[in-house]
């Protein structure tokens, strides 16, 4: 983070020095270049922001923050403080909002920074990694690109990401997540992106959004944060694409569209699309990326060519599955809007080896391949995994834990994946948890050979896996899936250790 004075902090957060504690003249020399909201990781001279959560109030930790070296405390007005009066305390109405304002302020201090914001039901983190790889190839230096770390994509994580910006950064690639209406509107307004993507609209977090329409409304909040010359990136293969295009065209918002499914009927043609898609035995793809010449913003002469002329380039993608071809197209569209060339895109996409926990293929033995897709799950990402598994011309086992946060749709969504696994000829389905019993039932109802089995705990599941894999003589591919709460990585570790 860039260095700030206490005066700048007060201006950025609309805060005031708390009466009865150290004064501005006493604090004039104090600056800080790091913010902490967690006393377990606080460092010397940090600004400590006391956030209030549903189950915890960090105002109880102010003394601990001081003991660990915090030089300034940001607290909520009206809080009762039990700390020495020589402490430097800035008070604001709401520390969560102040954190956001501070993040926005830091971003405004970075001259020439270009910002990309990514939302959607699935593939946000993957698109973020792909775009960061392209921008790194473009700028020749990873230090010029700041990307959301891990999954810091909510109303706390996004401002904390902005606070990590430094003067050398040329690009910020930000993931915006949401489980309720209004969350993206809030984080996108802080980020003020130059280019924004809604990657897809799928039945995820339905508990918070109520319906698929609710998901679309929530994700489309990102468009309103774009400046009039900011670029919206729309996936033509996704639900609600036509609604988004109509909405954006009405506002005369610059638009780039992409599609993996070139044969789909739709009202507009894609600006970027993939052809000659091939995948190898690890599911990795090669394809031709086709781009309308008018979208090659980095090449000035391209602007004069006919609007529908095309340029193309061969792409090698290490991330398995067709859904990652979509993600690569999304990242490429954003990269073009940020001034990258086709060569930058080609080079960047091929450097990314994997995104941890997302379709990570491992050849465990001569006959066993395991695909670890345990980071998270909803019916759309399970279906994407099933499509990948179905490509393997051998015995195929899908192991699924429960999918969470689906509210009243939980039963139906688990049934959907059971039916889909059966339709796609997945030979065996093992499920564990409470909800995923529905997947097993649906699979067996649709199949003659009762290839699905449900287990009430992981111990039973492990025994069944041992018996099943122990009896295999020829090649078998296993895909392991489940929501974060299901912690199915334990099963991946078990298989790798045992076989
Ligand atoms: P989260 O909401 O948990 O942050 P995310 O949107 O960041 O998720 P990823 O972490 O990239 O998404 O991927 C999560 C899961 O979705 C993985 O299983 C991944 O394989 C799958 N996935 C990624 N991209 C797509 C896509 N375009 N369509 C369907 N599934 C996808
Ligand atoms: Mg994510």
PDB file of N, CA, C and O in Angstrom, residues 70-98:
ATOM      1  N   UNK A  70       0.165  -1.539  16.358  1.00  0.00           N
ATOM      2  CA  UNK A  70      -0.660  -0.635  15.545  1.00  0.00           C
ATOM      3  C   UNK A  70      -0.373   0.801  15.947  1.00  0.00           C
ATOM      4  O   UNK A  70      -0.288   1.116  17.140  1.00  0.00           O
ATOM      5  N   UNK A  71      -0.208   1.696  14.941  1.00  0.00           N
ATOM      6  CA  UNK A  71       0.079   3.090  15.278  1.00  0.00           C
ATOM      7  C   UNK A  71      -1.192   3.931  15.262  1.00  0.00           C
ATOM      8  O   UNK A  71      -1.234   4.980  15.903  1.00  0.00           O
ATOM      9  N   UNK A  72      -2.206   3.492  14.525  1.00  0.00           N
ATOM     10  CA  UNK A  72      -3.459   4.246  14.446  1.00  0.00           C
ATOM     11  C   UNK A  72      -4.614   3.258  14.524  1.00  0.00           C
ATOM     12  O   UNK A  72      -4.529   2.147  13.982  1.00  0.00           O
ATOM     13  N   UNK A  73      -5.709   3.687  15.187  1.00  0.00           N
ATOM     14  CA  UNK A  73      -6.904   2.829  15.275  1.00  0.00           C
ATOM     15  C   UNK A  73      -8.062   3.539  14.593  1.00  0.00           C
ATOM     16  O   UNK A  73      -8.267   4.735  14.799  1.00  0.00           O
ATOM     17  N   UNK A  74      -8.816   2.810  13.783  1.00  0.00           N
ATOM     18  CA  UNK A  74     -10.024   3.373  13.177  1.00  0.00           C
ATOM     19  C   UNK A  74     -11.219   2.684  13.824  1.00  0.00           C
ATOM     20  O   UNK A  74     -11.339   1.452  13.741  1.00  0.00           O
ATOM     21  N   UNK A  75     -12.061   3.474  14.485  1.00  0.00           N
ATOM     22  CA  UNK A  75     -13.143   2.879  15.290  1.00  0.00           C
ATOM     23  C   UNK A  75     -14.469   3.555  14.944  1.00  0.00           C
ATOM     24  O   UNK A  75     -14.497   4.602  14.292  1.00  0.00           O
ATOM     25  N   UNK A  76     -15.557   2.968  15.417  1.00  0.00           N
ATOM     26  CA  UNK A  76     -16.870   3.566  15.194  1.00  0.00           C
ATOM     27  C   UNK A  76     -17.183   4.557  16.307  1.00  0.00           C
ATOM     28  O   UNK A  76     -16.905   4.296  17.492  1.00  0.00           O
ATOM     29  N   UNK A  77     -17.766   5.686  15.920  1.00  0.00           N
ATOM     30  CA  UNK A  77     -18.178   6.688  16.902  1.00  0.00           C
ATOM     31  C   UNK A  77     -19.136   6.007  17.880  1.00  0.00           C
ATOM     32  O   UNK A  77     -19.819   5.049  17.518  1.00  0.00           O
ATOM     33  N   UNK A  78     -19.189   6.494  19.083  1.00  0.00           N
ATOM     34  CA  UNK A  78     -20.056   5.937  20.140  1.00  0.00           C
ATOM     35  C   UNK A  78     -19.550   4.618  20.723  1.00  0.00           C
ATOM     36  O   UNK A  78     -20.213   4.031  21.569  1.00  0.00           O
ATOM     37  N   UNK A  79     -18.370   4.132  20.263  1.00  0.00           N
ATOM     38  CA  UNK A  79     -17.868   2.902  20.896  1.00  0.00           C
ATOM     39  C   UNK A  79     -17.210   3.291  22.226  1.00  0.00           C
ATOM     40  O   UNK A  79     -16.587   4.346  22.326  1.00  0.00           O
ATOM     41  N   UNK A  80     -17.364   2.447  23.200  1.00  0.00           N
ATOM     42  CA  UNK A  80     -16.682   2.683  24.475  1.00  0.00           C
ATOM     43  C   UNK A  80     -15.292   2.080  24.365  1.00  0.00           C
ATOM     44  O   UNK A  80     -15.163   0.884  24.065  1.00  0.00           O
ATOM     45  N   UNK A  81     -14.260   2.912  24.591  1.00  0.00           N
ATOM     46  CA  UNK A  81     -12.888   2.421  24.405  1.00  0.00           C
ATOM     47  C   UNK A  81     -12.184   2.306  25.748  1.00  0.00           C
ATOM     48  O   UNK A  81     -12.297   3.196  26.593  1.00  0.00           O
ATOM     49  N   UNK A  82     -11.463   1.227  25.917  1.00  0.00           N
ATOM     50  CA  UNK A  82     -10.684   1.058  27.155  1.00  0.00           C
ATOM     51  C   UNK A  82      -9.202   0.959  26.783  1.00  0.00           C
ATOM     52  O   UNK A  82      -8.561  -0.065  26.986  1.00  0.00           O
ATOM     53  N   UNK A  83      -8.715   2.055  26.189  1.00  0.00           N
ATOM     54  CA  UNK A  83      -7.301   2.103  25.783  1.00  0.00           C
ATOM     55  C   UNK A  83      -6.701   3.407  26.295  1.00  0.00           C
ATOM     56  O   UNK A  83      -7.437   4.350  26.588  1.00  0.00           O
ATOM     57  N   UNK A  84      -5.368   3.506  26.389  1.00  0.00           N
ATOM     58  CA  UNK A  84      -4.741   4.725  26.923  1.00  0.00           C
ATOM     59  C   UNK A  84      -5.086   5.954  26.081  1.00  0.00           C
ATOM     60  O   UNK A  84      -5.233   5.852  24.860  1.00  0.00           O
ATOM     61  N   UNK A  85      -5.175   7.116  26.747  1.00  0.00           N
ATOM     62  CA  UNK A  85      -5.607   8.330  26.047  1.00  0.00           C
ATOM     63  C   UNK A  85      -4.531   8.904  25.128  1.00  0.00           C
ATOM     64  O   UNK A  85      -4.812   9.812  24.353  1.00  0.00           O
ATOM     65  N   UNK A  86      -3.309   8.393  25.197  1.00  0.00           N
ATOM     66  CA  UNK A  86      -2.313   8.888  24.224  1.00  0.00           C
ATOM     67  C   UNK A  86      -2.364   8.093  22.911  1.00  0.00           C
ATOM     68  O   UNK A  86      -1.564   8.295  22.014  1.00  0.00           O
ATOM     69  N   UNK A  87      -3.333   7.198  22.786  1.00  0.00           N
ATOM     70  CA  UNK A  87      -3.475   6.429  21.530  1.00  0.00           C
ATOM     71  C   UNK A  87      -4.043   7.337  20.444  1.00  0.00           C
ATOM     72  O   UNK A  87      -4.787   8.271  20.737  1.00  0.00           O
ATOM     73  N   UNK A  88      -3.669   7.002  19.202  1.00  0.00           N
ATOM     74  CA  UNK A  88      -4.139   7.793  18.067  1.00  0.00           C
ATOM     75  C   UNK A  88      -5.385   7.114  17.502  1.00  0.00           C
ATOM     76  O   UNK A  88      -5.302   5.995  16.967  1.00  0.00           O
ATOM     77  N   UNK A  89      -6.549   7.770  17.657  1.00  0.00           N
ATOM     78  CA  UNK A  89      -7.815   7.106  17.324  1.00  0.00           C
ATOM     79  C   UNK A  89      -8.617   7.978  16.359  1.00  0.00           C
ATOM     80  O   UNK A  89      -8.921   9.136  16.657  1.00  0.00           O
ATOM     81  N   UNK A  90      -8.966   7.401  15.211  1.00  0.00           N
ATOM     82  CA  UNK A  90      -9.833   8.107  14.252  1.00  0.00           C
ATOM     83  C   UNK A  90     -11.199   7.454  14.337  1.00  0.00           C
ATOM     84  O   UNK A  90     -11.297   6.221  14.306  1.00  0.00           O
ATOM     85  N   UNK A  91     -12.245   8.296  14.452  1.00  0.00           N
ATOM     86  CA  UNK A  91     -13.567   7.676  14.533  1.00  0.00           C
ATOM     87  C   UNK A  91     -14.411   8.028  13.311  1.00  0.00           C
ATOM     88  O   UNK A  91     -14.317   9.118  12.754  1.00  0.00           O
ATOM     89  N   UNK A  92     -15.186   7.037  12.902  1.00  0.00           N
ATOM     90  CA  UNK A  92     -16.070   7.165  11.727  1.00  0.00           C
ATOM     91  C   UNK A  92     -17.422   6.590  12.130  1.00  0.00           C
ATOM     92  O   UNK A  92     -17.540   5.926  13.159  1.00  0.00           O
ATOM     93  N   UNK A  93     -18.421   6.807  11.263  1.00  0.00           N
ATOM     94  CA  UNK A  93     -19.741   6.281  11.602  1.00  0.00           C
ATOM     95  C   UNK A  93     -19.767   4.750  11.487  1.00  0.00           C
ATOM     96  O   UNK A  93     -20.321   4.060  12.327  1.00  0.00           O
ATOM     97  N   UNK A  94     -19.141   4.246  10.406  1.00  0.00           N
ATOM     98  CA  UNK A  94     -19.225   2.811  10.119  1.00  0.00           C
ATOM     99  C   UNK A  94     -17.861   2.374   9.576  1.00  0.00           C
ATOM    100  O   UNK A  94     -17.425   2.850   8.520  1.00  0.00           O
ATOM    101  N   UNK A  95     -17.189   1.477  10.282  1.00  0.00           N
ATOM    102  CA  UNK A  95     -15.812   1.119   9.875  1.00  0.00           C
ATOM    103  C   UNK A  95     -15.793   0.324   8.569  1.00  0.00           C
ATOM    104  O   UNK A  95     -14.833   0.389   7.801  1.00  0.00           O
ATOM    105  N   UNK A  96     -16.867  -0.439   8.294  1.00  0.00           N
ATOM    106  CA  UNK A  96     -16.909  -1.196   7.029  1.00  0.00           C
ATOM    107  C   UNK A  96     -16.949  -0.224   5.843  1.00  0.00           C
ATOM    108  O   UNK A  96     -16.227  -0.384   4.858  1.00  0.00           O
ATOM    109  N   UNK A  97     -17.783   0.817   5.966  1.00  0.00           N
ATOM    110  CA  UNK A  97     -17.872   1.821   4.898  1.00  0.00           C
ATOM    111  C   UNK A  97     -16.544   2.586   4.792  1.00  0.00           C
ATOM    112  O   UNK A  97     -16.060   2.869   3.690  1.00  0.00           O
ATOM    113  N   UNK A  98     -15.937   2.885   5.933  1.00  0.00           N
ATOM    114  CA  UNK A  98     -14.660   3.620   5.923  1.00  0.00           C
ATOM    115  C   UNK A  98     -13.576   2.798   5.222  1.00  0.00           C
ATOM    116  O   UNK A  98     -12.765   3.346   4.469  1.00  0.00           O
TER     117      UNK A  98
END
